[in-house]
Coordinates of C-alpha atoms in Angstrom, one line a residue:
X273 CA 0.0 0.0 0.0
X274 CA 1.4 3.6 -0.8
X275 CA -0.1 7.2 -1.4
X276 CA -1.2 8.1 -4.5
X277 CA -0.3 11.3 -6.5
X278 CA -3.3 13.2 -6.8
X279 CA -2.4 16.3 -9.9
X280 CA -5.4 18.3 -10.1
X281 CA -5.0 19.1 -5.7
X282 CA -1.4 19.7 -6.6
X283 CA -2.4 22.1 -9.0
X284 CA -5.1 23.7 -7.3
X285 CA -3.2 23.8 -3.7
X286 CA 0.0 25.6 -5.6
X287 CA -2.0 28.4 -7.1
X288 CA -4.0 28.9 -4.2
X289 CA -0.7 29.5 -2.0
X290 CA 1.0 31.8 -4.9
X291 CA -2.2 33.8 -4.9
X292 CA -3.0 34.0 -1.0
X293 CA 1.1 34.8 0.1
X294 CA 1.5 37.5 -2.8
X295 CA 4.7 35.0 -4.4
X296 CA 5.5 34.9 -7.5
X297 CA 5.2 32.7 -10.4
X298 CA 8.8 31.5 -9.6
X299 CA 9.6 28.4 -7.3
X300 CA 9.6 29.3 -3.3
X301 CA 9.2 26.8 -0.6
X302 CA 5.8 27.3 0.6
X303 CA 4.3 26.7 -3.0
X304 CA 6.0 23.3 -3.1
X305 CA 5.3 22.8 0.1
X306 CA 1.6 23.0 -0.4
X307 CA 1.8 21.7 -3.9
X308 CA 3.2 18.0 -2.0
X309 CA 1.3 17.9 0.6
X310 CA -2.2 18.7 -1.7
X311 CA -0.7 16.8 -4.3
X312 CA 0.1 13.8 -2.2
X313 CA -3.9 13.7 -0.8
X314 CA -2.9 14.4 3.0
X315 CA -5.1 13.4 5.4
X316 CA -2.4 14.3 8.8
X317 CA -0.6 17.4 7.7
X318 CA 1.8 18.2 10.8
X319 CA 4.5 21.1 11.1
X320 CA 6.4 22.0 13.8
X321 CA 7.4 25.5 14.9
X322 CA 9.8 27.2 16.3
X323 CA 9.4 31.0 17.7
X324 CA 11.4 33.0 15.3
X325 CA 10.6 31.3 12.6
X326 CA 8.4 32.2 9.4
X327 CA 5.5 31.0 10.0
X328 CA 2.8 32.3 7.9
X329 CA 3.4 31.6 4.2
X330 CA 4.0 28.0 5.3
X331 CA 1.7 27.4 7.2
X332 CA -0.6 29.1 4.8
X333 CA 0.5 26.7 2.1
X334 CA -0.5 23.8 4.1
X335 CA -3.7 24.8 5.4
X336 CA -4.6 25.2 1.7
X337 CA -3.1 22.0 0.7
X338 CA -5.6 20.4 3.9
X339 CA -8.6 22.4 2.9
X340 CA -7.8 20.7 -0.8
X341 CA -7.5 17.5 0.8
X342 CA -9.9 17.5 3.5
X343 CA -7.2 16.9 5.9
X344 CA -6.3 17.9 9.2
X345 CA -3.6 20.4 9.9
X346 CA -1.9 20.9 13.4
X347 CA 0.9 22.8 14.2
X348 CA 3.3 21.5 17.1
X349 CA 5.4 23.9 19.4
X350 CA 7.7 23.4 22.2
X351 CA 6.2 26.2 25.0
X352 CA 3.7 28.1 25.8
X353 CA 5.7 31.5 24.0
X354 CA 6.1 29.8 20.6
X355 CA 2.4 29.1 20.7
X356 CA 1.5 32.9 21.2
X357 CA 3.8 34.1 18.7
X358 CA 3.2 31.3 16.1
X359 CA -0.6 32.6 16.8
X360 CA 0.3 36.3 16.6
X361 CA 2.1 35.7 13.2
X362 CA -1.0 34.1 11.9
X363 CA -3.6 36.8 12.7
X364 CA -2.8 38.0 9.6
X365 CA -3.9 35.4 7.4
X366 CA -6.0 36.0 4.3
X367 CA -9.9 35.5 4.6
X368 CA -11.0 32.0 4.9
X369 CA -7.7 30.2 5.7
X370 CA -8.0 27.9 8.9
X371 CA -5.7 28.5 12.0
X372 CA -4.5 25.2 12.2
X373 CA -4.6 22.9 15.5
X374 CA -2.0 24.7 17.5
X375 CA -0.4 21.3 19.9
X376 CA 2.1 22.1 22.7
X377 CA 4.7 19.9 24.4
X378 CA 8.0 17.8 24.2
X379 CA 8.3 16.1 20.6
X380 CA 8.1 12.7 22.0
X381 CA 4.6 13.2 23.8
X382 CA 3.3 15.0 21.2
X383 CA 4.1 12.4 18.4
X384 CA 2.9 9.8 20.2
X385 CA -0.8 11.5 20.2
X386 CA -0.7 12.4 16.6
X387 CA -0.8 8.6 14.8
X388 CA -1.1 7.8 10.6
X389 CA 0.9 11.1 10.0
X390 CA 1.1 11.1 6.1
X391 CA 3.1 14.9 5.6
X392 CA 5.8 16.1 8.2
X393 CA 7.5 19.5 7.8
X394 CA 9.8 19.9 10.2
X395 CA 11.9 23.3 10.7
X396 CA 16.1 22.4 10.7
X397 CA 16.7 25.6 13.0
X398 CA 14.0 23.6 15.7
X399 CA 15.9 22.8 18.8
X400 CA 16.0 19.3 18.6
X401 CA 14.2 18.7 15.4
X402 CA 15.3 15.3 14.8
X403 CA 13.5 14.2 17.8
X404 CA 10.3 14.9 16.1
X405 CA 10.9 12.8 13.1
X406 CA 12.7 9.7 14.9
X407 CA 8.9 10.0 17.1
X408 CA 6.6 10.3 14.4
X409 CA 4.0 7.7 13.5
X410 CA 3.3 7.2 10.1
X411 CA 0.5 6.0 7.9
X412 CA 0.6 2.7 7.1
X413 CA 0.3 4.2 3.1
X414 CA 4.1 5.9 3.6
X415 CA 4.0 9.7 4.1
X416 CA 6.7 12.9 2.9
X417 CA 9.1 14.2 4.9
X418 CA 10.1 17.9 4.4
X419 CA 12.7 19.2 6.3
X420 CA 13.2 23.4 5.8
X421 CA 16.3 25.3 6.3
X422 CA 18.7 22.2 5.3
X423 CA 21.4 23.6 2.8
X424 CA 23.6 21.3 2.1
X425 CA 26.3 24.2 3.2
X426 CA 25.0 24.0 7.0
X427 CA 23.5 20.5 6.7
X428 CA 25.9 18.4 5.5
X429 CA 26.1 16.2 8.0
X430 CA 22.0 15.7 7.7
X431 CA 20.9 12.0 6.3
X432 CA 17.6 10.3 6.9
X433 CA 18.7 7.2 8.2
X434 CA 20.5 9.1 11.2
X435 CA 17.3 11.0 12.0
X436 CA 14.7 8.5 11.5
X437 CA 13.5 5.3 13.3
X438 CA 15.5 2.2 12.4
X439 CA 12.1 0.5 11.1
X440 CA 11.4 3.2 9.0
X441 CA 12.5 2.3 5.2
X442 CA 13.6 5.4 3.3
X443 CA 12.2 4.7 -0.9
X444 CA 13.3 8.1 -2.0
X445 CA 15.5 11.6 -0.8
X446 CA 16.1 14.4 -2.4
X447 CA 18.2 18.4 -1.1
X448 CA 16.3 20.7 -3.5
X449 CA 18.2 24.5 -3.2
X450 CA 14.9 26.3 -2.6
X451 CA 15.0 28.9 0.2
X452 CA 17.0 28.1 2.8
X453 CA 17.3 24.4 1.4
X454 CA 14.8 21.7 1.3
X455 CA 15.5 18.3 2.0
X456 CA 12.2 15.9 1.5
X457 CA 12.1 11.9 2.1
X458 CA 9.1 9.7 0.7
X459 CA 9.1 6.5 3.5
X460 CA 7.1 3.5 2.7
X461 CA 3.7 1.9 4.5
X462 CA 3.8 -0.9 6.1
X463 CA 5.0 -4.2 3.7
X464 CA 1.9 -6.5 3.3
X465 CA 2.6 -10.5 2.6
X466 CA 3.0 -10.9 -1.2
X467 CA 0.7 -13.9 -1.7
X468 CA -1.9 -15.2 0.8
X469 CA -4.2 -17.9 1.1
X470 CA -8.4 -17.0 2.3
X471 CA -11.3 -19.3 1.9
X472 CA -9.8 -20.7 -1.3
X473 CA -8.3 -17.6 -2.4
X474 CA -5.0 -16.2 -3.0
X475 CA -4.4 -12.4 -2.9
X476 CA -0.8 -10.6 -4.1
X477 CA -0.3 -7.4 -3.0
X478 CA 1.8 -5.7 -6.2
X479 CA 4.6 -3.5 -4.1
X480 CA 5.1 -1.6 -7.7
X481 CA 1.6 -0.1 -7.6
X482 CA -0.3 -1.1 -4.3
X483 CA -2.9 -2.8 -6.2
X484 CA -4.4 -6.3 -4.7
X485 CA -5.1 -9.0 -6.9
X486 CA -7.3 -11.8 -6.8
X487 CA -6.8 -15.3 -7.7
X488 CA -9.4 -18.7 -7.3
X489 CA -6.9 -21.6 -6.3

């Protein structure tokens, strides 16, 4: 089982975000952001924040990308400040964009209330951000990774399999040199036996394409 790539909420989240944050036509994180997370049909969009950062046009992007998606969109700080300011900052927000679910606490606790996360974005200049991926709880489809401010010039130390959990299987990475630097990680769903016996039945999962198939014995 995997996500599917859904185009036309891709489409629709990215113009959406270019037209409520005033970007332009050119390539900027929050676009892509949105774009991925609309794109990839999230159902568990989850950021976290830290106070200082830029939170609006982000956050923006992904609270389009949820509306697009009908998912649900929370926002995960470490104190009670960040949460003021992080609310502050997004006062400001066009007409009609939700204020997402605003979560505070230790990365650890809060991860372990926020299950079948299918979109991460994760802030490198959060004090320890890695915690918050090596927590999370995935869908059992796979979710995106997205971690912000990674250049490779500051990062280079950064790899996936350092931050993440052990059982967690990395499919794809790529460092993409927008912004700050945008390093993004597709992880795969659980694995599902490849050929099973029921009632007289054999079912094989296709890993390629998710698909189930059905045979009589």
């Amino acid at each position: 089982m995997k996500l599917i790539w859904c185009p036309e909420i891709a489409a629709k989240a990215y113009i959406d975000t270019v037209k409520f944050c005033g970007l332009s036509m050119e390539s900027s994180a929050p676009e892509l952001i949105s774009a991925m997370a609309g794109g990839w049909n999230a159902k568990l969009i989850v950021e976290a924040w830290t106070n200082g950062g830029a939170a609006p046009k982000n956050s923006i992007g992904l609270a389009i990308a949820a509306r697009h998606s009908g998912g649900r969109h929370v926002c995960i700080v470490a104190d009670e400040k960040s949460r003021q300011e992080y609310t502050c900052a997004m006062q400001n927000r066009p007409a009609g964009i939700a204020l997402p679910e605003v979560m505070v606490g230790e990365a650890e606790e809060l991860m372990g209330r926020l299950t079948g996360i299918d979109f991460l974005v994760v802030d490198g200049h959060c004090k320890d951000f890695t915690r918050v991926f090596s927590f999370a709880k995935f869908s059992h489809l796979g979710a995106v990774l997205v971690c912000k401010n990674a250049s490779r010039k500051t990062f280079s130390w950064f790899r996936w399999n350092k931050v993440l959990d052990s059982a967690v299987s990395v499919v794809n990475s790529r460092n993409l040199p927008i912004g700050s630097g945008i390093d993004i990680a597709y992880v795969a769903g659980e694995k599902r036996c490849s050929g099973k016996v029921t009632k007289g039945w054999i079912t094989h999962m296709d890993q390629q394409s998710g698909e189930e198939h059905v045979f009589r014995r």
